[in-house]
CSV table of C-alpha atoms in Angstrom, one decimal:
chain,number,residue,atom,x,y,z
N,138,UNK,CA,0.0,0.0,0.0
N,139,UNK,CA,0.9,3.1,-0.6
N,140,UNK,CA,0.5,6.6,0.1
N,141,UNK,CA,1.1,9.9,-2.2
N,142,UNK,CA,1.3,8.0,-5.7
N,143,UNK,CA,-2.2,7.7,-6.4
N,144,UNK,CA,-3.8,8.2,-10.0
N,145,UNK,CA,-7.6,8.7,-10.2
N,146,UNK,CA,-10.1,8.1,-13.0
N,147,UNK,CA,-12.8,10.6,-14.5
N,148,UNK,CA,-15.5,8.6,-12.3
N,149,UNK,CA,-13.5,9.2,-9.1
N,150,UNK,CA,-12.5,12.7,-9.7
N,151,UNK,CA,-16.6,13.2,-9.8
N,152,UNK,CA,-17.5,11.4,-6.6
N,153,UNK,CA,-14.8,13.6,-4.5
N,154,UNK,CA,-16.4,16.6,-5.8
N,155,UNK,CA,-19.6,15.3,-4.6
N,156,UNK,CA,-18.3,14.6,-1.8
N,157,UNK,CA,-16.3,18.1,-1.0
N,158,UNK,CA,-19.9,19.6,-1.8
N,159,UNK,CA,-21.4,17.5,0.6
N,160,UNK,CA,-18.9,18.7,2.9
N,161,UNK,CA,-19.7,21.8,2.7
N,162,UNK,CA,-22.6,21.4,4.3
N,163,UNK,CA,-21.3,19.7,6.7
N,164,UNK,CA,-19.6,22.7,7.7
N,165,UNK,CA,-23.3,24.3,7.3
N,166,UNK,CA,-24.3,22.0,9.7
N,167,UNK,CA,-21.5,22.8,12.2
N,168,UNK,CA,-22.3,26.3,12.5
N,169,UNK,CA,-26.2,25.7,13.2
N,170,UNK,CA,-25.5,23.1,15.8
N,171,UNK,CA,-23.0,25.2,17.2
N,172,UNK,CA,-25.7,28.3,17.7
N,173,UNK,CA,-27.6,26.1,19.7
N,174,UNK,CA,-30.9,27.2,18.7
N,175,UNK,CA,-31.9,23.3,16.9
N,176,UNK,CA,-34.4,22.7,19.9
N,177,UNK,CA,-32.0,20.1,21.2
N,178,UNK,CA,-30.4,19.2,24.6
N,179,UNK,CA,-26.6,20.4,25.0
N,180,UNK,CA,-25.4,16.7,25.6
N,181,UNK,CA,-27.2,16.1,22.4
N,182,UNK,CA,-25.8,18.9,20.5
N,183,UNK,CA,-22.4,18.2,22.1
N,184,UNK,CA,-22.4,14.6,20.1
N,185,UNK,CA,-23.6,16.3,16.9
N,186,UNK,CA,-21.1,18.7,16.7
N,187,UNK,CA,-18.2,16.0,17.7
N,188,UNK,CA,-19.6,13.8,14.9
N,189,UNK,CA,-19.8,16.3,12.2
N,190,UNK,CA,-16.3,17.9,13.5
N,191,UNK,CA,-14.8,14.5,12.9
N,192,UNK,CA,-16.7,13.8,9.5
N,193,UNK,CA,-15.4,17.0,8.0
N,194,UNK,CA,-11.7,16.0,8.6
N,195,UNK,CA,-11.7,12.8,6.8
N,196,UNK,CA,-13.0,14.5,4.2
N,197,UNK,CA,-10.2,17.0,4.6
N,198,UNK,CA,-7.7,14.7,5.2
N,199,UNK,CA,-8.4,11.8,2.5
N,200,UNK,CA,-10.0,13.9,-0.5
N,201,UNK,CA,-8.8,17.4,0.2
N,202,UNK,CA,-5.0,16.6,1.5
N,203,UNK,CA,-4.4,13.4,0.3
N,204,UNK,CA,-6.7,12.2,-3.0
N,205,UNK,CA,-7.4,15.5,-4.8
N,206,UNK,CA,-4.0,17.4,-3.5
N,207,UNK,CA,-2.1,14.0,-5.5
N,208,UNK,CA,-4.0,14.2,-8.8
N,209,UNK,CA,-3.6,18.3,-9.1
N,210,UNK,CA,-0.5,18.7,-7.2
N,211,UNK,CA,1.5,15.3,-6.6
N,212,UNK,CA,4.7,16.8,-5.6
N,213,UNK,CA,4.7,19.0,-2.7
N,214,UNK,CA,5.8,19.5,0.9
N,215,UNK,CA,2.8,17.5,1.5
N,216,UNK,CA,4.3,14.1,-0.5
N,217,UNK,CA,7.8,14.4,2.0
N,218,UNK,CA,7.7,10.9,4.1
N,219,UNK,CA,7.1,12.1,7.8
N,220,UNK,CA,4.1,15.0,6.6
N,221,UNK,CA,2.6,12.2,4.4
N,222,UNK,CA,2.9,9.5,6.9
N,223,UNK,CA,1.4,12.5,9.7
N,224,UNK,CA,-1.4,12.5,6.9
N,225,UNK,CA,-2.3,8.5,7.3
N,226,UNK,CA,-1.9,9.0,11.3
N,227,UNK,CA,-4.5,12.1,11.3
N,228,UNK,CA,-7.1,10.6,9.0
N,229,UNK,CA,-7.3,6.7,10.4
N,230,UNK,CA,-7.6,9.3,14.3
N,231,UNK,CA,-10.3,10.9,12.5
N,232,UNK,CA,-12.0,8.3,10.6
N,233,UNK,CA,-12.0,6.4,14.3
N,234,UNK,CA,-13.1,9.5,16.0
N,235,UNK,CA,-16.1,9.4,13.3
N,236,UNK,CA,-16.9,5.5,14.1
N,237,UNK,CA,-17.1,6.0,17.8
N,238,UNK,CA,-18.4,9.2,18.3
N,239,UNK,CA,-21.7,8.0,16.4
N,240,UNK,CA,-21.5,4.3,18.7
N,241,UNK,CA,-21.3,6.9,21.9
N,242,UNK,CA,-24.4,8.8,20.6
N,243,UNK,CA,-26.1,5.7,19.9
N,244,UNK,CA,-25.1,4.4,23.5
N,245,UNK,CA,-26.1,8.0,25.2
N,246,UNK,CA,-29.7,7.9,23.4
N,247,UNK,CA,-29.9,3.9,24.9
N,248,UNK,CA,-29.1,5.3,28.3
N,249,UNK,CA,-31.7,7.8,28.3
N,250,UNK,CA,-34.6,5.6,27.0
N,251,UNK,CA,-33.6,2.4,28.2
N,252,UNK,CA,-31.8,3.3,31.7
N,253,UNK,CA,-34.0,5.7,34.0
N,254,UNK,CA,-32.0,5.0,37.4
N,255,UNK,CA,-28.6,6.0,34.8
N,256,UNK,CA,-30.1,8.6,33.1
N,257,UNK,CA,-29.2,12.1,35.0
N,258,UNK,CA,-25.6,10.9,35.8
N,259,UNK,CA,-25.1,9.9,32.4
N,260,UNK,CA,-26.7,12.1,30.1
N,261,UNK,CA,-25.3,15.5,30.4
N,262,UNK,CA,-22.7,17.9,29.4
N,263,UNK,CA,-20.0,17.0,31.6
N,264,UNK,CA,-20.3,12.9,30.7
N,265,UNK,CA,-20.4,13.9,27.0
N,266,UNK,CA,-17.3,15.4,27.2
N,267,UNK,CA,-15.1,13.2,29.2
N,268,UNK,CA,-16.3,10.2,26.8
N,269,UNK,CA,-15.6,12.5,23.3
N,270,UNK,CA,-12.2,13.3,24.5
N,271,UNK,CA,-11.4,10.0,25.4
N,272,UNK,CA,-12.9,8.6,22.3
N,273,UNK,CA,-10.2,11.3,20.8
N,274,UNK,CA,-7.4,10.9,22.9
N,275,UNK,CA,-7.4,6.8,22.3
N,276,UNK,CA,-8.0,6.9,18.3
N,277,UNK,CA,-4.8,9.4,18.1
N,278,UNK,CA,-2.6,6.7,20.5
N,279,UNK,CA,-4.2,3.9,18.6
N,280,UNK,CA,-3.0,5.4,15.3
N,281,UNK,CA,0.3,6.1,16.1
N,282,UNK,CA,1.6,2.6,14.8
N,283,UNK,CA,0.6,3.8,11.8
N,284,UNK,CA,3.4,6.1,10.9
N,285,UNK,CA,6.4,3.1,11.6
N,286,UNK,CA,4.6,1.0,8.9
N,287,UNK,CA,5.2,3.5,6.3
N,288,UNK,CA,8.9,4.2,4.6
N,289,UNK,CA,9.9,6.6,1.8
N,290,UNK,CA,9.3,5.6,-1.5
N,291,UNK,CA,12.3,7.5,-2.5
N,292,UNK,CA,15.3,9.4,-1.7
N,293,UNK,CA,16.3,12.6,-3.5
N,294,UNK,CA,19.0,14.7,-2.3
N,295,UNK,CA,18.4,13.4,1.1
N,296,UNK,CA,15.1,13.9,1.3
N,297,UNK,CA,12.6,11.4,2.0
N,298,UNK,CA,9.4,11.1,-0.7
N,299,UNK,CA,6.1,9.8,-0.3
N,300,UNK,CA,5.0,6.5,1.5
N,301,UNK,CA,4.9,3.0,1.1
N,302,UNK,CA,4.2,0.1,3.6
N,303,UNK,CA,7.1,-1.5,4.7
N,304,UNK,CA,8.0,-5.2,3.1
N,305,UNK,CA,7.7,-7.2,5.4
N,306,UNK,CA,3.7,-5.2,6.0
N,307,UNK,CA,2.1,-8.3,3.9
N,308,UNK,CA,4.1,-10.8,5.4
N,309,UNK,CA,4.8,-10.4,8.9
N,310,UNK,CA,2.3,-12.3,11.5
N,311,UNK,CA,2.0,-9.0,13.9
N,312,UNK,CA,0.9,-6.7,10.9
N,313,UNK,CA,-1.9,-9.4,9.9
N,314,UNK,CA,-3.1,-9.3,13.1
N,315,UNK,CA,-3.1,-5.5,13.8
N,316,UNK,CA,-4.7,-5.0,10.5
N,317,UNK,CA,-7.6,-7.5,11.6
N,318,UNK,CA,-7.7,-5.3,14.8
N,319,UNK,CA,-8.1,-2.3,13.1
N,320,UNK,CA,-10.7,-3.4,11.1
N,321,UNK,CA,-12.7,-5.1,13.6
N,322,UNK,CA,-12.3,-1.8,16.1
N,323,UNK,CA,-13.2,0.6,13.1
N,324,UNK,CA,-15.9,-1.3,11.9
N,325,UNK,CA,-17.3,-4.4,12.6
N,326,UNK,CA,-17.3,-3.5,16.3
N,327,UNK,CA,-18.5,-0.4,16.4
N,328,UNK,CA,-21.5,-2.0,13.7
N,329,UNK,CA,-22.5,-4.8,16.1
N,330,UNK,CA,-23.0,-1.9,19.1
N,331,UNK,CA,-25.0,0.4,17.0
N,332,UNK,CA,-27.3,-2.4,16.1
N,333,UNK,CA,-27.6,-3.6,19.5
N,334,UNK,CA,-28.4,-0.3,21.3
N,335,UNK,CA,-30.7,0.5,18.1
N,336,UNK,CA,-32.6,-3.6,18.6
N,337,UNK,CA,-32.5,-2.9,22.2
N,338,UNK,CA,-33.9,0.6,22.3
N,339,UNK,CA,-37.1,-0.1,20.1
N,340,UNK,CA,-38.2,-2.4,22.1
N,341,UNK,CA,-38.1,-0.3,25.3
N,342,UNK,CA,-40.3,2.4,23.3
N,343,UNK,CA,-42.4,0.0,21.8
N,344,UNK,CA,-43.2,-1.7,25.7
N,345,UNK,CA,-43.4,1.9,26.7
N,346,UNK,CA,-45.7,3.3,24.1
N,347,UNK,CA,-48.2,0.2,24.6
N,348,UNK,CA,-48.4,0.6,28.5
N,349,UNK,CA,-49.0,5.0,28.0
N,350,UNK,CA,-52.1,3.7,25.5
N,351,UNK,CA,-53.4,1.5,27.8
N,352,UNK,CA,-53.0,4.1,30.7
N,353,UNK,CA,-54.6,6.6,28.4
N,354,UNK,CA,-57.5,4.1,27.6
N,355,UNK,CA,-58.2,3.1,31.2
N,356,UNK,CA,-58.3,7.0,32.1
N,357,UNK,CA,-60.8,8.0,29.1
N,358,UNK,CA,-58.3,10.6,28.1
N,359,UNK,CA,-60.1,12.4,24.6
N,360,UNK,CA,-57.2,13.3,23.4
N,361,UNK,CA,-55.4,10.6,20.9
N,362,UNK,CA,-52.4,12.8,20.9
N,363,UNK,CA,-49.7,11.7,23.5
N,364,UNK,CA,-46.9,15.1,23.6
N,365,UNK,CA,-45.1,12.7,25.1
N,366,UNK,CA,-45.0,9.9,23.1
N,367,UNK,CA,-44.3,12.3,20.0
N,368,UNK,CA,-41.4,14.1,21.6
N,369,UNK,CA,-39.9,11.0,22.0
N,370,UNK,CA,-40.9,9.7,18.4
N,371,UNK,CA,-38.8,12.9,17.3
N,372,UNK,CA,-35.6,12.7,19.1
N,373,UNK,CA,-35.3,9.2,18.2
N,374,UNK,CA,-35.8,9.6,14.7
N,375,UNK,CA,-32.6,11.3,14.2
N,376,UNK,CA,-30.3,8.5,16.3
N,377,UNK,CA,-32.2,6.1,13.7
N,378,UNK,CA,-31.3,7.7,10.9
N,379,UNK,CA,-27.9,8.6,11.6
N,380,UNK,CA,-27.5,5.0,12.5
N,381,UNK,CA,-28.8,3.4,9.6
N,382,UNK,CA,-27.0,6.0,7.2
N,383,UNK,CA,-23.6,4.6,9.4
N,384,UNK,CA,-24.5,1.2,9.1
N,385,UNK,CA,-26.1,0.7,5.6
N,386,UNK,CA,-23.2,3.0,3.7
N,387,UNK,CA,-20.7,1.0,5.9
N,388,UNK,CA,-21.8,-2.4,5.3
N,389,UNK,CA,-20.0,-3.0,1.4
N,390,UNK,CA,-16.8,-2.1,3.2
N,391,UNK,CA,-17.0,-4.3,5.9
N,392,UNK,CA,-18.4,-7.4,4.1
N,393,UNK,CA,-15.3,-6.7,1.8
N,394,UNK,CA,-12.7,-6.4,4.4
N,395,UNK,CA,-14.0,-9.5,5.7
N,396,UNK,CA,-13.6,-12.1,2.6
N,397,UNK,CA,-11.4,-10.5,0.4
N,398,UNK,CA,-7.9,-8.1,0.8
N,399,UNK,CA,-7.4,-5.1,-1.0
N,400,UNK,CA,-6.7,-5.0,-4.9
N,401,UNK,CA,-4.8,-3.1,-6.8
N,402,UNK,CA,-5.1,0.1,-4.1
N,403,UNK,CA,-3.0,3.1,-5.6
N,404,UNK,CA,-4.7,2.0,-9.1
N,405,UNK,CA,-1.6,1.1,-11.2
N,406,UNK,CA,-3.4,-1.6,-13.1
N,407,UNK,CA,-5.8,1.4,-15.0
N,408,UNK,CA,-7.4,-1.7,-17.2
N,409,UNK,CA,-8.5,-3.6,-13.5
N,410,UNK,CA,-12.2,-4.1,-13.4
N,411,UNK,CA,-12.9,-7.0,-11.8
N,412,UNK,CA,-16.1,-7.5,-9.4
N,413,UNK,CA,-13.9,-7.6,-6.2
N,414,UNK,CA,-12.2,-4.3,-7.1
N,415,UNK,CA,-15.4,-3.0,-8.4
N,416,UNK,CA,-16.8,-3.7,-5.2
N,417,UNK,CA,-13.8,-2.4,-2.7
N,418,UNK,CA,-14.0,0.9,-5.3
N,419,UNK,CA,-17.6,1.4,-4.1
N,420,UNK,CA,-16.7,0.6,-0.5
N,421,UNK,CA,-14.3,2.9,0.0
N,422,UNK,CA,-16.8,5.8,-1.9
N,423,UNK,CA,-19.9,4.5,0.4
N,424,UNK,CA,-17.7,5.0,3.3
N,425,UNK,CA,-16.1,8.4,2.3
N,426,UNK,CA,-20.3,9.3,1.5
N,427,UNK,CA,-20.8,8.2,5.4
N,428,UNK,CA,-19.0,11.2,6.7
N,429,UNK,CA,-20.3,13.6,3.8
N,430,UNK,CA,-24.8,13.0,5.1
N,431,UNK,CA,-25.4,14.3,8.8
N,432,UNK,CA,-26.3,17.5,7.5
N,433,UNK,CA,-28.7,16.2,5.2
N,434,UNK,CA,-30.1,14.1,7.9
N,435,UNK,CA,-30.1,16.9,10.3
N,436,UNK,CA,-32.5,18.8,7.5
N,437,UNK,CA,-34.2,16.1,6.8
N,438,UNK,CA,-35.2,14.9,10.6
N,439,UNK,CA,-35.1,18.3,12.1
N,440,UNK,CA,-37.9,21.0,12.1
N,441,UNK,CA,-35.9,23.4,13.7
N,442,UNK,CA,-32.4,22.8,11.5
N,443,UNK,CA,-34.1,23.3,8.6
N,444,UNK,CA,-35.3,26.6,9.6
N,445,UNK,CA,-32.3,27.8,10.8
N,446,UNK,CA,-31.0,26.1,7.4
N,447,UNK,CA,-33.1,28.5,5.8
N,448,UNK,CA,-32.6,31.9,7.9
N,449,UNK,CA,-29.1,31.5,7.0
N,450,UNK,CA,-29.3,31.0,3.4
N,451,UNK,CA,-31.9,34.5,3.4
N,452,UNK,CA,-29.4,36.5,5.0
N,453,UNK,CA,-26.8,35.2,2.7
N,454,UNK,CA,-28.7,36.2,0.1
N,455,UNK,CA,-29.6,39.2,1.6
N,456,UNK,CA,-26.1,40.6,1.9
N,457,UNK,CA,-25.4,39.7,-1.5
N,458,UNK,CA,-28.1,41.7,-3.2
N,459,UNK,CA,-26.5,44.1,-0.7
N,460,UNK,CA,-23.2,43.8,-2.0
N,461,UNK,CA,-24.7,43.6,-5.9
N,462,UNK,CA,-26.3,47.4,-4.9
């Protein structure tokens, strides 16, 4: 594998501009969270902003710095050994930061339907934070390794070029296993959680919901609208779908990492179209897409986002008309 020497086709030059564009709303959606004003607790928010902080630097660090810096400028400061293996370090932190912040969302929304007695010690602020720098602190360390594995690809005047995995990488027991590690920590782990906490907290709001209609029923109550019952149809709506978007856009990546290794990575066979490399290809763009949706979700689940979504678009027109005058 290597790093810094990639070529790219007209097909993937397309999907990374998809995907900065999406990220641009990202960015959107940073800025709205960060205002507050969504109609959603601060530990809530807290998760939400972590999630699309980390998002938006994988996509600055694998399509901006790394993809998209190597097709329009392949030789820079950025392609010297120890700054491109820093590159690999930063975006595997980042993409693990992404992974786990969403599995501690998933876990803090669990909490808070599932576990009453657990509830006010756990859901807040304070826990929020200590968890998301943890998360942070422990992906960084656990990426570290990282930047041994890699070794110049060249020497010119005593400087070091680019990065490629060292020899024995393929071959060596230890590398096998940590790259099973990594794969199982980044993603099959973190999938098996999600889908547990998800299985687990339906059925507490299912039970739930069926004992506050019979209540209801038994009291004679007129009214067939529970507030209660809604509010909590609405906040959960947006842990399911940022769940499902993690685990369906994930699942081609994983189902590939788990039956077949990686082909033909830094594309120097341009004629390679076989199935399996047709299918990693769309792996890695599904999972790239992953970090590139919250905001759409956000707009898409959210009453208040979306108007806040749109306030901010009318004064940016607004001051453009200005501006035009």
């Amino acid at each position: 594998m290597a790093y810094g020497m990639l070529s790219f086709t007209g097909q993937d030059i397309e999907s990374k501009s998809w995907q900065v564009l999406l990220q641009l709303f990202n960015l959107v959606g940073i800025v709205i969270l960060n205002r507050g004003n969504c109609g959603l607790s601060k530990c809530v928010t807290r998760y939400l902003l972590a999630m699309s902080t980390a998002d938006l630097l994988v996509v600055i660090l694998n399509v901006l710095l790394d993809r998209i810096n190597n097709l329009y400028f392949p030789v820079t400061f950025l392609s010297i050994t120890p700054v491109c293996a820093l590159r690999v370090v930063l975006y595997v932190a980042a993409l693990s930061c992404s992974v786990w912040f969403t599995v501690t969302f998933t876990f803090d929304r669990f909490v808070a339907v599932c576990c009453q007695k657990l509830r006010t010690r756990y859901c807040n602020t304070r826990t929020a934070f200590v968890l998301l720098v943890s998360v942070s602190v422990g992906s960084f360390l656990r990426s570290i390794i990282w930047y041994f594995v890699l070794t110049p690809s060249i020497v010119i005047d005593n400087v070091p070029w680019f990065c490629v995995t060292k020899s024995d990488y393929h071959t060596s027991l230890f590398w096998k296993v940590y790259v099973w590690i990594n794969v199982i920590m980044i993603s099959l782990l973190p999938f098996v959680l999600i889908l547990a906490f998800n299985a687990l907290t339906v059925r507490n709001i299912i039970r739930a919901n069926h004992i506050r209609c019979r209540l209801r029923i038994h009291g004679n109550e007129q009214n067939n609208t529970d507030p209660e019952v809604v509010q909590r149809r609405k906040s959960i709506i947006l842990l399911f779908a940022l769940s499902a978007n993690f685990m369906l856009l994930w699942t081609p990546f994983i189902v590939r990492a788990l039956i077949w290794r990686e082909e033909n990575y830094n594309y120097k066979d341009k004629t390679l179209n076989g199935p399996i490399f047709v299918f990693q290809e769309i792996g890695f763009m599904l999972r790239l897409l992953s970090s590139c949706t919250n905001t759409c979700i956000y707009a898409l689940t959210q009453t208040k986002f979306r108007q806040e979504l749109i306030n901010g678009a009318k004064y940016l027109f607004t001051r453009i008309v200005k501006l035009c005058k």
